[in-house]
mmCIF file of C-alpha atoms in Angstrom:
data_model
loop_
_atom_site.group_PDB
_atom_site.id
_atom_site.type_symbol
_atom_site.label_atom_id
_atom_site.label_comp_id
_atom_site.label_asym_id
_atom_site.label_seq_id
_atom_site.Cartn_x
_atom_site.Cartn_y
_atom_site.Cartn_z
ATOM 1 C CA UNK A 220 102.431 109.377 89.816
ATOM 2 C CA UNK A 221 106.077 108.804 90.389
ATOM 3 C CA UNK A 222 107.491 110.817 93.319
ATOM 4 C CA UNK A 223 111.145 109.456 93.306
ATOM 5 C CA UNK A 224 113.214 110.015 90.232
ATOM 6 C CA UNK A 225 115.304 106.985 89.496
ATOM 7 C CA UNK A 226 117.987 108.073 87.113
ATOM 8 C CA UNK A 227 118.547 111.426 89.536
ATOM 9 C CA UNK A 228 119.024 108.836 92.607
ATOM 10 C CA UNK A 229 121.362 106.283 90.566
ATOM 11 C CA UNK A 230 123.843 109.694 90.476
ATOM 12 C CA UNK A 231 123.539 110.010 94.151
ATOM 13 C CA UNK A 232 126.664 108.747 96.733
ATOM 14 C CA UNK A 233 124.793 109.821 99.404
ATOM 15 C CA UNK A 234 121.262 110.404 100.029
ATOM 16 C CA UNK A 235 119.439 111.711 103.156
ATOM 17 C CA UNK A 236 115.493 111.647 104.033
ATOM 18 C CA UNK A 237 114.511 113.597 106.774
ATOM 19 C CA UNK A 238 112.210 111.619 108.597
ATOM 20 C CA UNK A 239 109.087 113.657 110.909
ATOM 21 C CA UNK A 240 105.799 112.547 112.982
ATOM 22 C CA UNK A 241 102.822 113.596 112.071
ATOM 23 C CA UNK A 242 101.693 115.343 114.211
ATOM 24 C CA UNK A 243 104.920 117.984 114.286
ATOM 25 C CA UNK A 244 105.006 118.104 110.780
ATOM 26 C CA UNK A 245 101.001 119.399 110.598
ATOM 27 C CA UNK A 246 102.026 121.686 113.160
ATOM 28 C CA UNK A 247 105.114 122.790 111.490
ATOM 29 C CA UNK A 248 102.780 123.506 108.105
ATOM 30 C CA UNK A 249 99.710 124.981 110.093
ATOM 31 C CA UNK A 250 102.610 127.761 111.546
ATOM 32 C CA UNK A 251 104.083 128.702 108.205
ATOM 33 C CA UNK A 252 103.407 132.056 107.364
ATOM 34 C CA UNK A 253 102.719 131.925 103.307
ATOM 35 C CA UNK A 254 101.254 135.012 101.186
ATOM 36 C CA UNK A 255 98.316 132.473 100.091
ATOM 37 C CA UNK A 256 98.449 130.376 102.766
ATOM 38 C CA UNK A 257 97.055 126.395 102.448
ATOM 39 C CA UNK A 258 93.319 125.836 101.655
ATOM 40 C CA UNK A 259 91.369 123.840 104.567
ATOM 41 C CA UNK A 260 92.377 119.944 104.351
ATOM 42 C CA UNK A 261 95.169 120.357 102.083
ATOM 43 C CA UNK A 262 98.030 118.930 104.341
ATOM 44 C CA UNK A 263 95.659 115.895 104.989
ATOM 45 C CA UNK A 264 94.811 115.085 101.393
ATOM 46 C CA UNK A 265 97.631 116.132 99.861
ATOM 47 C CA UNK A 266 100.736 117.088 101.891
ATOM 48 C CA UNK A 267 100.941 114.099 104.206
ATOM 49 C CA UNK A 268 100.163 111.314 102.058
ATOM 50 C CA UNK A 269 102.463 112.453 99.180
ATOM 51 C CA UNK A 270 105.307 112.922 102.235
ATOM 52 C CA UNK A 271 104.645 108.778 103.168
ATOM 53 C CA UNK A 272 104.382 107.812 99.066
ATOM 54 C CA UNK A 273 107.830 109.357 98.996
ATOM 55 C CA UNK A 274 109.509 108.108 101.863
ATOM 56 C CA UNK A 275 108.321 104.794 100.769
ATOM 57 C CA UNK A 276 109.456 104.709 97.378
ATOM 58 C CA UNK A 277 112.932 105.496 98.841
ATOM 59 C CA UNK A 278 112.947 102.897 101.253
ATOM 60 C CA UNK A 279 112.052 100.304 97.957
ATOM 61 C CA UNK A 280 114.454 102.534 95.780
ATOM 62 C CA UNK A 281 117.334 102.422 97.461
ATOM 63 C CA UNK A 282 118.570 101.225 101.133
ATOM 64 C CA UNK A 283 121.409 103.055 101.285
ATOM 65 C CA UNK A 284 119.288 106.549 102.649
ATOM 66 C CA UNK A 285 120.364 107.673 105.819
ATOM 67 C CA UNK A 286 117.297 108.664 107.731
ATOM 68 C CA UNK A 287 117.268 112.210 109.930
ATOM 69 C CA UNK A 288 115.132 112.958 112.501
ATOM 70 C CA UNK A 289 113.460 116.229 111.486
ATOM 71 C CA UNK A 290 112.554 117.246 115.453
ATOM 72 C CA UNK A 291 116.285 117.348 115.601
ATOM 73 C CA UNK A 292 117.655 121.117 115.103
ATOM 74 C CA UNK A 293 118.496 122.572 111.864
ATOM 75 C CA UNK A 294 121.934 122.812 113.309
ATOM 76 C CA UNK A 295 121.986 119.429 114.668
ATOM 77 C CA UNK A 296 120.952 118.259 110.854
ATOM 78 C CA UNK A 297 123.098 120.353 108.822
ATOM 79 C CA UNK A 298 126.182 118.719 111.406
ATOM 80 C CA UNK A 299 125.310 115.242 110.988
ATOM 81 C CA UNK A 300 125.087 115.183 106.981
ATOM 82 C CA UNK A 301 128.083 117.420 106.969
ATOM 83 C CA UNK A 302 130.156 114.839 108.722
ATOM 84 C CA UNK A 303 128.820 112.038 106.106
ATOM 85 C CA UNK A 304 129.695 113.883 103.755
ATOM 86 C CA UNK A 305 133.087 114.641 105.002
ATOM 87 C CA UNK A 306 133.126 111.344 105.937
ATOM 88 C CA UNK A 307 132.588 109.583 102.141
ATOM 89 C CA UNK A 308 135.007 112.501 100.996
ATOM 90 C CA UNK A 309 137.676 111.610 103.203
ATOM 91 C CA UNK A 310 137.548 107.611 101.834
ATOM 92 C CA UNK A 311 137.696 108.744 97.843
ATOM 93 C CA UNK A 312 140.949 110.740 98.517
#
């Protein structure tokens, strides 16, 4: 199973992975309010080892991802890849 799409990350300028421990991200899923909500075991079998196949096929993909750290706030997130973004828009004009 391939998890990372080459050709879609070859179009990318900019790509961002946001990075999160284990232990907050079970939480995170355990507290998610879904109409059918996760079978028993799921996030262990499934969820968390398809979240380290990916991160890893980036990291061998492509060095050029900026890694977040997901405990930071949504706010905090959305600010930092907005100024990259600026940022890389700023040197192509």
């Amino acid at each position: 199973l391939r998890v990372v799409h080459r050709p879609l990350m070859d179009l990318l300028d900019q790509k961002f992975f946001i990075s999160i421990p284990y232990q907050e991200c079970k939480l995170r899923r355990s507290t998610r309010n879904y109409t059918v909500p996760d079978p028993p075991g799921l996030f262990d079998a499934h969820v968390w080892p398809m979240y380290l196949k990916n991160r890893a096929q980036m990291n061998v993909l492509d060095a050029n991802i900026v890694h977040l750290d997901g405990r930071s706030s949504r706010e905090s997130l959305f600010t930092e890849v907005f100024n990259a973004v600026q940022e890389r828009l700023n040197t192509l004009l």
